[in-house]
Coordinates of C-alpha atoms and ligand atoms in Angstrom, one line a residue:
M267 CA 0.0 0.0 0.0
V268 CA 1.1 3.6 -0.5
D269 CA 1.5 5.2 2.9
A270 CA 1.0 8.9 3.9
D271 CA 4.5 9.8 2.6
G272 CA 3.9 8.2 -0.7
R273 CA 6.1 5.1 0.1
I274 CA 5.1 1.6 -0.8
A275 CA 4.7 -0.3 2.4
A276 CA 6.2 -3.7 2.5
T277 CA 3.9 -6.3 4.0
N278 CA 3.9 -10.1 3.7
A279 CA 0.3 -10.4 4.7
P280 CA -2.6 -10.2 2.2
E281 CA -4.4 -7.0 2.9
R282 CA -8.0 -6.4 2.2
T283 CA -10.3 -3.5 2.1
H284 CA -13.9 -4.1 2.9
P285 CA -16.0 -1.3 1.5
A286 CA -19.8 -1.8 2.0
T287 CA -20.7 -2.2 -1.7
K288 CA -17.4 -2.9 -3.5
A289 CA -15.6 -6.1 -4.0
P290 CA -12.3 -6.2 -2.1
V291 CA -8.8 -5.2 -3.3
T292 CA -6.3 -7.7 -2.1
V293 CA -2.6 -6.7 -2.1
V294 CA -0.5 -9.9 -2.3
G295 CA 2.3 -9.2 0.1
H296 CA 4.0 -12.6 -0.2
P297 CA 7.8 -12.2 0.1
L298 CA 8.4 -14.1 -3.1
V299 CA 6.0 -11.9 -5.0
Q300 CA 7.4 -8.7 -3.6
H301 CA 11.0 -9.8 -4.3
K302 CA 10.3 -10.7 -7.9
L303 CA 8.3 -7.5 -8.4
T304 CA 11.3 -5.5 -7.3
L305 CA 13.5 -7.4 -9.8
L306 CA 10.9 -6.7 -12.6
R307 CA 10.8 -3.0 -11.9
Q308 CA 14.6 -2.5 -12.4
V309 CA 15.3 -0.8 -15.6
E310 CA 18.3 -3.0 -16.4
R311 CA 16.2 -6.2 -16.4
S312 CA 16.6 -8.0 -19.7
T313 CA 13.6 -9.0 -21.9
K314 CA 14.3 -12.6 -21.1
G315 CA 14.5 -11.9 -17.4
F316 CA 11.4 -9.8 -17.5
R317 CA 9.4 -12.6 -19.2
Q318 CA 10.6 -15.3 -16.9
I319 CA 9.9 -13.3 -13.7
L320 CA 6.4 -12.3 -14.9
N321 CA 5.7 -16.0 -15.6
E322 CA 6.9 -16.9 -12.1
I323 CA 4.7 -14.1 -10.5
G324 CA 1.8 -15.4 -12.6
M325 CA 2.1 -18.8 -10.9
L326 CA 2.3 -17.2 -7.4
L327 CA -0.7 -15.0 -8.1
A328 CA -2.7 -18.0 -9.4
Y329 CA -2.1 -19.5 -6.0
E330 CA -3.5 -16.4 -4.2
V331 CA -6.5 -15.8 -6.5
T332 CA -7.7 -19.4 -6.2
R333 CA -7.3 -19.4 -2.4
D334 CA -11.1 -19.3 -1.7
L335 CA -12.3 -21.6 -4.4
P336 CA -14.9 -24.0 -2.9
L337 CA -14.0 -27.6 -2.2
E338 CA -16.2 -30.7 -2.0
P339 CA -15.5 -34.1 -0.5
I340 CA -14.6 -37.0 -2.7
T341 CA -14.1 -40.6 -1.7
I342 CA -10.9 -42.0 -3.2
Q343 CA -8.8 -45.1 -2.8
T344 CA -5.1 -44.8 -1.8
P345 CA -2.8 -47.8 -2.0
I346 CA -3.6 -48.4 1.7
Q347 CA -7.3 -47.8 2.1
A348 CA -10.3 -45.7 1.1
M349 CA -10.4 -42.1 2.3
E350 CA -12.3 -38.9 1.9
G351 CA -10.2 -36.4 0.0
R352 CA -11.2 -32.9 -1.2
Q353 CA -11.5 -31.6 -4.7
I354 CA -12.3 -28.2 -6.2
S355 CA -16.0 -27.8 -6.8
G356 CA -18.2 -25.2 -8.4
K357 CA -17.6 -23.3 -11.6
K358 CA -14.7 -24.0 -13.9
L359 CA -12.1 -21.3 -14.6
V360 CA -11.5 -19.1 -17.6
L361 CA -8.2 -17.2 -17.8
A362 CA -8.7 -14.0 -19.8
P363 CA -5.4 -12.2 -20.6
I364 CA -5.6 -8.7 -22.0
L365 CA -3.2 -8.7 -25.0
R366 CA -0.3 -8.2 -25.1
A367 CA 1.1 -8.0 -21.6
G368 CA -1.6 -10.2 -19.9
V369 CA -0.1 -13.1 -21.8
G370 CA 2.9 -12.8 -19.5
F371 CA 0.8 -14.3 -16.7
L372 CA -0.8 -17.0 -18.7
D373 CA 1.7 -19.8 -18.8
G374 CA 2.5 -19.5 -15.1
M375 CA -1.2 -19.6 -14.2
L376 CA -1.9 -22.5 -16.6
S377 CA 0.8 -24.5 -15.0
L378 CA -1.3 -24.5 -11.7
V379 CA -4.7 -24.7 -13.4
P380 CA -3.9 -26.6 -16.6
S381 CA -7.6 -27.4 -17.4
A382 CA -8.7 -23.7 -17.4
R383 CA -10.1 -22.4 -20.7
V384 CA -8.6 -19.2 -22.1
A385 CA -10.3 -16.1 -23.5
H386 CA -8.0 -13.7 -25.4
V387 CA -9.0 -10.0 -25.2
G388 CA -7.0 -7.8 -27.7
L389 CA -6.9 -4.2 -26.6
Y390 CA -4.4 -1.4 -27.0
R391 CA -4.3 1.9 -25.3
D392 CA -4.4 4.9 -27.7
P393 CA -1.3 6.9 -26.7
E394 CA -3.1 10.3 -27.1
T395 CA -6.6 9.6 -25.6
L396 CA -5.6 6.7 -23.4
E397 CA -8.8 5.0 -24.5
A398 CA -8.8 1.2 -25.0
V399 CA -9.2 0.2 -28.6
E400 CA -10.4 -3.4 -29.2
Y401 CA -8.7 -5.4 -32.0
Y402 CA -9.4 -9.1 -31.0
F403 CA -11.8 -11.1 -28.9
K404 CA -12.2 -14.9 -28.6
A405 CA -13.7 -16.6 -25.6
P406 CA -15.4 -19.8 -24.7
S407 CA -19.1 -19.7 -25.3
D408 CA -20.1 -20.7 -21.8
L409 CA -18.7 -17.7 -19.9
A410 CA -21.9 -17.5 -17.8
D411 CA -21.1 -20.8 -16.2
R412 CA -17.5 -20.0 -15.4
T413 CA -15.3 -17.9 -13.1
V414 CA -13.3 -15.6 -15.3
M415 CA -9.9 -14.3 -14.2
V416 CA -9.0 -11.2 -16.2
L417 CA -5.2 -10.9 -16.4
D418 CA -3.2 -7.8 -17.0
P419 CA 0.0 -6.8 -15.2
M420 CA -0.9 -3.1 -15.3
L421 CA -4.0 -1.3 -14.0
A422 CA -3.3 2.4 -14.8
T423 CA -6.3 4.5 -15.9
A424 CA -8.4 1.2 -15.9
N425 CA -9.6 1.9 -19.4
S426 CA -8.3 -1.5 -20.6
A427 CA -9.7 -3.4 -17.6
V428 CA -13.1 -1.7 -17.9
A429 CA -13.3 -2.4 -21.6
A430 CA -12.2 -6.1 -21.2
I431 CA -14.8 -6.7 -18.4
N432 CA -17.5 -4.9 -20.5
L433 CA -16.7 -7.3 -23.4
L434 CA -16.7 -10.4 -21.1
K435 CA -19.9 -9.4 -19.3
A436 CA -21.6 -8.7 -22.7
R437 CA -20.9 -12.4 -23.5
G438 CA -22.5 -13.6 -20.3
A439 CA -19.7 -13.5 -17.7
H440 CA -20.9 -12.4 -14.3
D441 CA -18.4 -14.0 -11.9
L442 CA -15.1 -12.1 -12.6
R443 CA -11.8 -11.4 -10.8
F444 CA -9.2 -9.0 -12.0
V445 CA -5.5 -9.9 -11.4
C446 CA -2.7 -7.5 -11.9
L447 CA 0.8 -6.8 -10.8
L448 CA 0.8 -3.0 -10.3
A449 CA -2.2 -0.8 -9.8
A450 CA -2.6 3.0 -9.7
P451 CA -5.0 4.4 -7.1
E452 CA -6.8 6.1 -9.9
G453 CA -7.3 2.8 -11.8
I454 CA -8.6 1.0 -8.7
A455 CA -11.1 3.8 -8.0
R456 CA -12.3 3.8 -11.6
L457 CA -12.6 0.0 -11.9
Q458 CA -14.5 -0.2 -8.6
A459 CA -16.8 2.7 -9.7
I460 CA -17.8 0.9 -12.9
H461 CA -17.5 -2.7 -12.0
P462 CA -17.9 -2.8 -8.2
D463 CA -18.7 -6.5 -8.3
V464 CA -15.2 -7.4 -9.5
P465 CA -12.6 -8.1 -6.8
V466 CA -9.0 -7.1 -7.6
W467 CA -5.7 -8.8 -6.7
T468 CA -2.5 -6.9 -7.1
A469 CA 1.1 -7.1 -5.9
A470 CA 1.3 -3.4 -5.2
I471 CA -0.6 -0.1 -5.3
D472 CA 1.8 2.6 -6.6
S473 CA 1.8 6.3 -6.0
H474 CA -0.1 7.9 -9.0
L475 CA -0.3 8.2 -12.8
N476 CA 2.0 10.6 -14.7
D477 CA 0.8 12.9 -17.5
H478 CA 1.1 10.1 -20.0
G479 CA -0.9 7.7 -18.0
Y480 CA 2.0 5.7 -16.8
I481 CA 2.1 4.3 -13.3
V482 CA 4.7 6.0 -11.0
P483 CA 7.1 4.6 -10.0
G484 CA 5.8 1.6 -11.9
L485 CA 7.9 -0.5 -14.3
G486 CA 7.5 1.2 -17.6
D487 CA 5.6 -0.2 -20.5
A488 CA 4.9 -3.9 -19.6
G489 CA 4.2 -5.1 -23.2
D490 CA 7.3 -3.4 -24.6
R491 CA 9.5 -4.8 -21.8
M492 CA 8.1 -8.3 -22.2
Y493 CA 8.5 -8.5 -26.0
G494 CA 11.6 -6.2 -26.5
T495 CA 9.6 -3.8 -28.7
R496 CA 9.9 0.0 -28.9
Ligands
LIG112 C1 -0.9 -1.7 -21.3 C2 -1.2 -2.7 -20.2 C3 -2.7 -2.6 -20.0 C4 -2.9 -1.1 -20.2 C5 -3.1 -0.5 -18.9 O1 -1.2 -2.2 -22.5 O2 -0.8 -4.0 -20.5 O3 -3.4 -3.4 -20.9 O4 -1.7 -0.6 -20.9 O5 -3.4 0.9 -19.0 P1 -4.8 1.4 -18.7 O6 -5.2 0.9 -17.4 O7 -4.6 2.9 -18.7 O8 -5.8 1.0 -19.8 P2 -1.0 -1.4 -23.9 O9 -2.2 -0.7 -24.3 O10 0.3 -0.6 -23.8 O11 -0.8 -2.6 -24.9 P3 0.3 -3.8 -25.0 O12 0.0 -4.7 -23.8 O13 0.0 -4.4 -26.3 O14 1.6 -3.1 -24.9
LIG113 N1 0.6 0.5 -19.3 C1 1.9 0.0 -19.0 O1 2.4 -0.9 -19.6 N2 2.5 0.7 -18.1 C2 2.0 1.7 -17.4 O2 2.7 2.3 -16.5 C3 0.7 2.1 -17.7 C4 0.0 1.5 -18.7

């Protein structure tokens, strides 16, 4: 969290806000996530290193964002005897990365939830207006019956997150979670104002947005750093 002096507080405990009508924002303070986030932020990090670390963080965030999935009992047979185990019940998962940078989380998350379906949401941010422009959308047809995890490392103005969630809701999704790495306070406020039903998981809430809509201190342009473009 950003403290009164604008510093990012280090915490290793998940932190939740509980506004009356808004879904919570969870800051994942796990030391591994925080350590890897610091490595990612560093300007000297190579493209290869950036991709690898984002993938690792994706795996760790998958662990956190699935923490409250419901379980049901199942009777199984071990080599020794029958027993009652537990298995995940309820709705199946869809991972919905926002292109391009959201793809950075995908492989890490799929390694923990390999049977999840994937919805690709192609959006880019117009550099002048900062509006999200749609260029691709492909999702499973049964979104209404699934829990949809929207993935994007960066929540800046929230224009991309809002547009992606609008598209997914228009196709029937109503149980959504938003997973990012860095959020600006402005982006969280906007996302919660427009989609108060969507809980957010992030590794950090930074200070503010600059005049170009970049998160400060942030990590720069996530897509460009991931793919070595620009
Ligand atoms: C980045 C990032 C988010 C968006 C966040 O994508 O990956 O999708 O900006 O900013 P916002 O909250 O203000 O909408 P970008 O548009 O640069 O596309 P890219 O991933 O293809 O580089
Ligand atoms: N998109 C990025 O990739 N980085 C930012 O800081 C803001 C939007």
